[in-house]
Amino acid sequence: MKIKLLSIILLASSLTSAQLYTPSGTVQASSNNYIGIGTNAPEGILDINANSNIPIIRGNGGYIPTGLRFIDDSYTQPGQVKEWSIWKGNTFNKGLSFMRYDAVNRCAGGICDIPLFLADNGNVGINTSSPQEKLSIHGKHVGSTILLHADNDSNAPADLMLWASEPGLTYSGVGIGNNIRNYGSGGANMERINSSKGGSYIRLLDNEINFNLVSDTGTKQQPLTLHANGNASLQGKFEAKEIKVTSTPTADFVFDEHYNLSSLEDIEMHIKEKKHLPEIASAKVMEKEGVNVGEFQIKLLQKIEELTLYSIEQNKQLKSHSQELKAQTEKVQQLQEENKILKLQSKEIKELQKQVQQLLTTKR
């Protein structure tokens, strides 16, 4: 009823001040008390049948020169949005504002903000009236989340299609970064690189995530790829504070009493023939096929444990040889002592022989 009275008052005031213009100056009454523009059978309080002509709400500068207000009087509690308004003006920045108001304490502690702002320069702002880019989203950490759903609000994945600079070409997936123009045709994913400036970007595809780098000359590198199965491909060096590799089994089987430990002679023969340790891939194989770090660590541990067994065996042999050498040394020392005694006795015998010879000579 309020809207009806408001419409009648506006119509009457317009007629009085000659601000309402109609074809041939004709004003007709409808049978249902509705107002019709371009129709003699309005179906609502205000029914505008514009055909090919677009209705115009015109203003001429000012704080809020033009706009529409949508009010629901059933909202009476604090925290409820009673009114939405759409207006064109320059209150904050030049553009079209979609503003909402609290049912209580309107703009005095209650809800009073601009969830959507369309700037005159084409930028779009969500929760901001000063969008700096084509799309600027402001809000708290949770409030800034963008959630995409497939049709019917199902759990099926939703696609985000971004338009490239070439007309009629789009690409699937999401590119995050700079200096890259991605596009595709017929389902194929492609990239076009602007070589005037270096940059980097991340590409999210169906089954992998690509981390790409572009040099100043336009040379593209893809140093890191994360695959859906959990594997990662890295081109180049990798540096980290700590790396933990979980792999089973370990190489403790080497210490089993039934382990067949190769002789050093066999290992020497293998090295001379193959130019690498047994059970360790050659340099050519590593260069061609790469190295599984987990398996390689186990193999190296196996060789270290084998080397430990060789060292233990050699230590036993050294101890045995040391004991034998000690016994031989003691024997030699004993022989040397006996030799000294023999030499002394030999000297004494010679001296006695000399004395006997002198006695015999004297008696003659």
Short mmCIF file of C-alpha atoms in Angstrom, two decimals:
data_model
loop_
_atom_site.label_atom_id
_atom_site.label_comp_id
_atom_site.label_asym_id
_atom_site.label_seq_id
_atom_site.Cartn_x
_atom_site.Cartn_y
_atom_site.Cartn_z
CA MET A 1 0.00 0.00 0.00
CA LYS A 2 2.89 2.37 0.82
CA ILE A 3 4.40 1.83 -2.61
CA LYS A 4 1.00 2.41 -4.28
CA LEU A 5 0.48 5.70 -2.44
CA LEU A 6 4.05 6.76 -3.18
CA SER A 7 3.56 6.03 -6.89
CA ILE A 8 0.27 7.98 -7.01
CA ILE A 9 1.80 10.94 -5.16
CA LEU A 10 4.80 10.98 -7.49
CA LEU A 11 2.52 10.75 -10.51
CA ALA A 12 0.28 13.55 -9.24
CA SER A 13 3.18 15.83 -8.39
CA SER A 14 4.74 15.18 -11.76
CA LEU A 15 1.50 16.08 -13.57
CA THR A 16 1.15 19.25 -11.49
CA SER A 17 4.68 20.45 -12.29
CA ALA A 18 4.52 19.24 -15.88
CA GLN A 19 7.39 16.80 -15.38
CA LEU A 20 5.54 13.72 -16.71
CA TYR A 21 5.44 13.39 -20.47
CA THR A 22 3.30 10.77 -22.24
CA PRO A 23 2.57 10.05 -25.91
CA SER A 24 -0.06 12.54 -27.13
CA GLY A 25 -0.42 13.67 -23.52
CA THR A 26 -2.64 10.70 -22.79
CA VAL A 27 -2.93 9.24 -19.28
CA GLN A 28 -5.18 6.21 -18.83
CA ALA A 29 -6.34 4.36 -15.72
CA SER A 30 -5.72 0.61 -15.33
CA SER A 31 -8.34 -1.75 -13.99
CA ASN A 32 -6.05 -3.25 -11.31
CA ASN A 33 -4.66 -0.01 -9.83
CA TYR A 34 -1.19 -0.82 -11.20
CA ILE A 35 0.95 1.63 -13.14
CA GLY A 36 1.99 0.67 -16.64
CA ILE A 37 4.52 2.34 -18.88
CA GLY A 38 4.38 1.08 -22.44
CA THR A 39 1.56 -1.30 -21.54
CA ASN A 40 -2.15 -0.94 -20.77
CA ALA A 41 -2.20 -4.18 -18.78
CA PRO A 42 0.42 -3.79 -16.03
CA GLU A 43 1.03 -6.93 -13.99
CA GLY A 44 2.83 -5.29 -11.08
CA ILE A 45 2.83 -2.06 -9.08
CA LEU A 46 5.05 -0.63 -11.80
CA ASP A 47 5.26 -2.47 -15.13
CA ILE A 48 7.58 -1.03 -17.77
CA ASN A 49 7.35 -2.49 -21.27
CA ALA A 50 10.33 -0.88 -22.95
CA ASN A 51 10.45 -3.16 -26.01
CA SER A 52 13.76 -2.23 -27.64
CA ASN A 53 14.16 0.95 -25.58
CA ILE A 54 16.07 0.77 -22.30
CA PRO A 55 14.52 2.53 -19.28
CA ILE A 56 16.70 5.40 -18.09
CA ILE A 57 17.30 6.72 -14.57
CA ARG A 58 19.08 9.99 -15.15
CA GLY A 59 20.96 12.33 -12.81
CA ASN A 60 23.26 15.31 -13.09
CA GLY A 61 26.16 15.12 -10.66
CA GLY A 62 26.02 15.39 -6.92
CA TYR A 63 26.51 13.06 -3.98
CA ILE A 64 24.12 10.34 -5.20
CA PRO A 65 22.50 11.64 -8.39
CA THR A 66 20.75 8.41 -9.42
CA GLY A 67 19.89 5.10 -7.84
CA LEU A 68 17.40 2.51 -6.68
CA ARG A 69 16.58 1.36 -3.15
CA PHE A 70 15.22 -2.07 -2.21
CA ILE A 71 13.71 -2.18 1.30
CA ASP A 72 12.21 -5.11 3.21
CA ASP A 73 10.29 -3.80 6.24
CA SER A 74 10.06 -7.31 7.74
CA TYR A 75 13.72 -7.03 8.79
CA THR A 76 13.77 -5.30 12.20
CA GLN A 77 16.65 -6.89 14.15
CA PRO A 78 20.28 -5.72 14.42
CA GLY A 79 22.55 -7.57 12.02
CA GLN A 80 19.78 -8.02 9.44
CA VAL A 81 20.16 -6.35 6.07
CA LYS A 82 16.97 -4.36 5.62
CA GLU A 83 17.96 -2.38 2.56
CA TRP A 84 20.03 -2.74 -0.57
CA SER A 85 20.67 0.25 -2.78
CA ILE A 86 22.20 0.59 -6.22
CA TRP A 87 23.42 4.04 -7.06
CA LYS A 88 25.65 5.86 -9.47
CA GLY A 89 27.73 8.69 -8.08
CA ASN A 90 31.09 9.84 -6.80
CA THR A 91 30.58 9.44 -3.05
CA PHE A 92 33.65 7.18 -2.69
CA ASN A 93 34.95 6.77 -6.24
CA LYS A 94 33.24 7.22 -9.54
CA GLY A 95 31.24 4.13 -10.35
CA LEU A 96 28.17 2.02 -9.61
CA SER A 97 27.81 1.00 -5.95
CA PHE A 98 25.83 -1.90 -4.48
CA MET A 99 25.37 -0.94 -0.83
CA ARG A 100 23.60 -2.65 2.08
CA TYR A 101 22.22 -1.24 5.31
CA ASP A 102 21.41 -2.66 8.75
CA ALA A 103 17.82 -2.77 9.98
CA VAL A 104 18.96 -0.97 13.16
CA ASN A 105 21.60 1.72 13.64
CA ARG A 106 21.98 2.27 9.93
CA CYS A 107 25.59 3.38 9.28
CA ALA A 108 25.97 4.11 13.02
CA GLY A 109 27.49 0.84 14.18
CA GLY A 110 25.31 -1.51 12.15
CA ILE A 111 25.86 -2.98 8.70
CA CYS A 112 26.77 -0.27 6.23
CA ASP A 113 29.15 -1.32 3.48
CA ILE A 114 29.64 -1.80 -0.25
CA PRO A 115 29.97 -5.54 -1.05
CA LEU A 116 30.20 -4.80 -4.78
CA PHE A 117 31.54 -1.78 -6.65
CA LEU A 118 31.80 -1.34 -10.42
CA ALA A 119 34.25 1.47 -11.16
CA ASP A 120 33.93 3.71 -14.20
CA ASN A 121 37.34 2.47 -15.44
CA GLY A 122 36.03 -1.12 -15.63
CA ASN A 123 37.59 -2.40 -12.42
CA VAL A 124 35.47 -4.51 -10.08
CA GLY A 125 35.74 -4.33 -6.30
CA ILE A 126 34.41 -6.86 -3.78
CA ASN A 127 34.25 -5.33 -0.29
CA THR A 128 36.14 -2.30 -1.60
CA SER A 129 35.10 0.85 -3.41
CA SER A 130 38.66 1.45 -4.66
CA PRO A 131 39.52 -1.51 -6.90
CA GLN A 132 43.08 -1.17 -8.17
CA GLU A 133 42.89 -4.06 -10.64
CA LYS A 134 40.30 -5.65 -12.90
CA LEU A 135 39.15 -7.62 -9.85
CA SER A 136 40.06 -6.56 -6.30
CA ILE A 137 38.82 -8.67 -3.38
CA HIS A 138 39.16 -7.38 0.18
CA GLY A 139 38.33 -9.20 3.39
CA LYS A 140 39.68 -11.32 6.20
CA HIS A 141 41.63 -14.51 5.56
CA VAL A 142 38.49 -16.64 5.47
CA GLY A 143 36.34 -13.95 3.89
CA SER A 144 38.68 -13.65 0.90
CA THR A 145 38.24 -17.27 -0.17
CA ILE A 146 36.94 -17.92 -3.68
CA LEU A 147 34.93 -21.14 -3.91
CA LEU A 148 33.96 -22.66 -7.26
CA HIS A 149 31.22 -25.28 -7.53
CA ALA A 150 30.02 -27.23 -10.54
CA ASP A 151 26.38 -27.22 -11.65
CA ASN A 152 23.69 -28.02 -9.07
CA ASP A 153 26.12 -27.24 -6.25
CA SER A 154 27.58 -30.73 -6.49
CA ASN A 155 31.02 -31.86 -5.36
CA ALA A 156 32.16 -32.23 -8.95
CA PRO A 157 35.19 -30.05 -9.78
CA ALA A 158 34.48 -26.68 -11.37
CA ASP A 159 36.60 -25.26 -14.19
CA LEU A 160 37.98 -21.74 -14.20
CA MET A 161 38.41 -20.54 -17.79
CA LEU A 162 40.61 -17.48 -18.32
CA TRP A 163 40.41 -15.55 -21.59
CA ALA A 164 43.64 -14.94 -23.46
CA SER A 165 44.54 -11.91 -25.55
CA GLU A 166 43.89 -13.79 -28.79
CA PRO A 167 40.16 -13.65 -29.70
CA GLY A 168 38.38 -16.98 -29.51
CA LEU A 169 41.13 -18.79 -27.60
CA THR A 170 40.96 -19.91 -23.98
CA TYR A 171 43.01 -22.23 -21.79
CA SER A 172 42.07 -24.77 -19.14
CA GLY A 173 43.71 -24.59 -15.76
CA VAL A 174 44.88 -21.63 -13.71
CA GLY A 175 48.04 -19.61 -14.27
CA ILE A 176 49.43 -17.67 -11.32
CA GLY A 177 52.32 -15.32 -11.95
CA ASN A 178 53.34 -12.63 -14.38
CA ASN A 179 54.54 -12.02 -17.92
CA ILE A 180 52.85 -15.16 -19.27
CA ARG A 181 49.91 -15.40 -21.63
CA ASN A 182 48.42 -18.89 -21.65
CA TYR A 183 45.94 -20.06 -24.22
CA GLY A 184 44.61 -23.23 -25.75
CA SER A 185 42.42 -24.49 -28.56
CA GLY A 186 40.46 -27.71 -28.80
CA GLY A 187 41.36 -28.75 -25.26
CA ALA A 188 45.12 -28.36 -25.73
CA ASN A 189 47.11 -26.37 -23.19
CA MET A 190 49.70 -23.97 -24.53
CA GLU A 191 51.71 -20.95 -23.43
CA ARG A 192 52.83 -17.78 -25.13
CA ILE A 193 55.74 -16.01 -23.47
CA ASN A 194 56.45 -12.30 -23.63
CA SER A 195 60.23 -12.18 -24.02
CA SER A 196 60.55 -8.49 -23.21
CA LYS A 197 60.81 -9.20 -19.49
CA GLY A 198 61.65 -12.10 -17.22
CA GLY A 199 59.07 -13.60 -14.89
CA SER A 200 57.71 -16.69 -13.20
CA TYR A 201 54.37 -18.41 -12.83
CA ILE A 202 52.61 -21.47 -11.43
CA ARG A 203 50.30 -23.55 -13.60
CA LEU A 204 47.62 -25.80 -12.07
CA LEU A 205 46.56 -28.53 -14.50
CA ASP A 206 44.39 -31.63 -14.23
CA ASN A 207 47.08 -33.98 -12.91
CA GLU A 208 50.04 -31.80 -12.07
CA ILE A 209 51.28 -28.41 -10.90
CA ASN A 210 54.03 -26.76 -12.94
CA PHE A 211 56.42 -24.13 -11.57
CA ASN A 212 57.87 -22.18 -14.50
CA LEU A 213 60.56 -19.53 -14.91
CA VAL A 214 61.17 -17.21 -17.86
CA SER A 215 64.49 -15.44 -18.42
CA ASP A 216 64.90 -11.89 -19.72
CA THR A 217 65.44 -13.30 -23.20
CA GLY A 218 62.23 -15.35 -23.12
CA THR A 219 63.83 -18.73 -22.42
CA LYS A 220 61.33 -20.90 -20.56
CA GLN A 221 62.34 -23.39 -17.88
CA GLN A 222 60.14 -25.72 -15.87
CA PRO A 223 62.32 -26.54 -12.85
CA LEU A 224 59.64 -28.20 -10.72
CA THR A 225 56.56 -30.32 -11.43
CA LEU A 226 54.29 -31.88 -8.77
CA HIS A 227 52.31 -34.87 -10.04
CA ALA A 228 48.94 -36.10 -8.80
CA ASN A 229 50.47 -39.40 -7.63
CA GLY A 230 52.71 -37.53 -5.20
CA ASN A 231 55.85 -37.63 -7.32
CA ALA A 232 57.89 -34.48 -7.94
CA SER A 233 60.20 -33.71 -10.86
CA LEU A 234 63.03 -31.24 -10.18
CA GLN A 235 65.43 -29.86 -12.78
CA GLY A 236 68.54 -28.45 -11.15
CA LYS A 237 70.07 -28.44 -7.68
CA PHE A 238 68.16 -28.93 -4.45
CA GLU A 239 69.19 -27.47 -1.10
CA ALA A 240 67.49 -28.04 2.24
CA LYS A 241 68.22 -27.80 5.96
CA GLU A 242 67.11 -31.38 6.54
CA ILE A 243 65.86 -34.25 4.37
CA LYS A 244 64.23 -37.40 5.73
CA VAL A 245 63.97 -40.42 3.44
CA THR A 246 61.74 -43.27 4.63
CA SER A 247 62.51 -46.55 2.92
CA THR A 248 62.39 -50.25 3.84
CA PRO A 249 64.09 -52.62 4.22
CA THR A 250 67.48 -51.45 5.44
CA ALA A 251 70.82 -53.15 4.80
CA ASP A 252 71.10 -54.90 8.18
CA PHE A 253 70.83 -58.24 6.38
CA VAL A 254 74.59 -57.91 5.83
CA PHE A 255 75.15 -58.78 9.48
CA ASP A 256 73.19 -62.03 9.22
CA GLU A 257 75.43 -65.02 9.94
CA HIS A 258 74.34 -66.66 6.68
CA TYR A 259 75.15 -63.61 4.54
CA ASN A 260 77.47 -64.50 1.68
CA LEU A 261 80.21 -61.90 1.92
CA SER A 262 82.26 -61.73 -1.26
CA SER A 263 85.99 -62.15 -0.97
CA LEU A 264 88.22 -59.15 -1.57
CA GLU A 265 89.78 -61.04 -4.45
CA ASP A 266 86.38 -61.34 -6.18
CA ILE A 267 85.68 -57.65 -5.60
CA GLU A 268 89.07 -56.72 -6.99
CA MET A 269 88.38 -58.80 -10.09
CA HIS A 270 84.93 -57.18 -10.53
CA ILE A 271 86.38 -53.67 -10.22
CA LYS A 272 89.10 -54.39 -12.78
CA GLU A 273 86.52 -55.77 -15.22
CA LYS A 274 83.46 -53.51 -14.64
CA LYS A 275 85.10 -50.34 -13.26
CA HIS A 276 82.49 -50.04 -10.48
CA LEU A 277 81.48 -51.79 -7.24
CA PRO A 278 79.24 -54.87 -7.34
CA GLU A 279 75.49 -54.08 -7.04
CA ILE A 280 76.17 -50.37 -7.67
CA ALA A 281 75.13 -48.95 -11.03
CA SER A 282 77.82 -47.63 -13.33
CA ALA A 283 78.26 -43.93 -14.03
CA LYS A 284 76.74 -44.32 -17.51
CA VAL A 285 73.62 -45.99 -16.11
CA MET A 286 73.24 -43.26 -13.48
CA GLU A 287 73.56 -40.52 -16.10
CA LYS A 288 70.99 -42.22 -18.33
CA GLU A 289 68.41 -43.47 -15.81
CA GLY A 290 69.10 -41.29 -12.77
CA VAL A 291 69.48 -42.46 -9.19
CA ASN A 292 66.79 -43.52 -6.73
CA VAL A 293 68.00 -41.73 -3.61
CA GLY A 294 66.33 -44.12 -1.17
CA GLU A 295 67.59 -47.29 -2.86
CA PHE A 296 71.01 -45.74 -3.43
CA GLN A 297 71.35 -44.86 0.25
CA ILE A 298 70.52 -48.46 1.19
CA LYS A 299 73.12 -49.77 -1.29
CA LEU A 300 75.74 -47.40 0.10
CA LEU A 301 74.85 -48.51 3.63
CA GLN A 302 75.20 -52.14 2.48
CA LYS A 303 78.69 -51.42 1.17
CA ILE A 304 79.63 -49.62 4.39
CA GLU A 305 78.43 -52.58 6.45
CA GLU A 306 80.37 -54.98 4.20
CA LEU A 307 83.43 -52.75 4.60
CA THR A 308 82.90 -52.94 8.36
CA LEU A 309 82.92 -56.74 8.21
CA TYR A 310 86.12 -56.67 6.14
CA SER A 311 87.67 -54.31 8.68
CA ILE A 312 86.66 -56.58 11.56
CA GLU A 313 88.18 -59.58 9.79
CA GLN A 314 91.35 -57.67 8.99
CA ASN A 315 91.55 -56.53 12.61
CA LYS A 316 91.39 -60.14 13.73
CA GLN A 317 94.13 -61.06 11.28
CA LEU A 318 96.26 -58.13 12.41
CA LYS A 319 95.88 -59.17 16.03
CA SER A 320 96.83 -62.74 15.15
CA HIS A 321 99.84 -61.55 13.15
CA SER A 322 100.77 -59.22 15.98
CA GLN A 323 100.74 -62.08 18.45
CA GLU A 324 102.81 -64.22 16.11
CA LEU A 325 105.24 -61.36 15.56
CA LYS A 326 105.52 -60.81 19.30
CA ALA A 327 106.29 -64.49 19.86
CA GLN A 328 108.86 -64.43 17.06
CA THR A 329 110.40 -61.28 18.48
CA GLU A 330 110.70 -62.87 21.90
CA LYS A 331 112.27 -65.94 20.27
CA VAL A 332 114.75 -63.78 18.42
CA GLN A 333 115.61 -61.93 21.61
CA GLN A 334 116.13 -65.24 23.35
CA LEU A 335 118.36 -66.45 20.54
CA GLN A 336 120.29 -63.20 20.66
CA GLU A 337 120.86 -63.63 24.38
CA GLU A 338 121.94 -67.21 23.83
CA ASN A 339 124.22 -66.03 21.04
CA LYS A 340 125.84 -63.53 23.38
CA ILE A 341 126.42 -66.27 25.90
CA LEU A 342 127.89 -68.52 23.23
CA LYS A 343 130.17 -65.74 22.03
CA LEU A 344 131.32 -65.12 25.59
CA GLN A 345 131.90 -68.80 26.17
CA SER A 346 133.77 -69.05 22.88
CA LYS A 347 135.98 -66.17 23.94
CA GLU A 348 136.66 -67.82 27.29
CA ILE A 349 137.49 -71.11 25.56
CA LYS A 350 139.95 -69.36 23.29
CA GLU A 351 141.54 -67.71 26.30
CA LEU A 352 141.90 -71.06 28.05
CA GLN A 353 143.38 -72.57 24.94
CA LYS A 354 145.92 -69.78 24.86
CA GLN A 355 146.86 -70.30 28.50
CA VAL A 356 147.22 -74.06 27.98
CA GLN A 357 149.45 -73.44 25.02
CA GLN A 358 151.67 -71.16 27.10
CA LEU A 359 151.97 -73.76 29.86
CA LEU A 360 152.99 -76.46 27.45
CA THR A 361 155.61 -74.20 25.97
CA THR A 362 157.07 -73.37 29.38
CA LYS A 363 157.49 -77.03 30.41
CA ARG A 364 159.55 -77.77 27.36
#
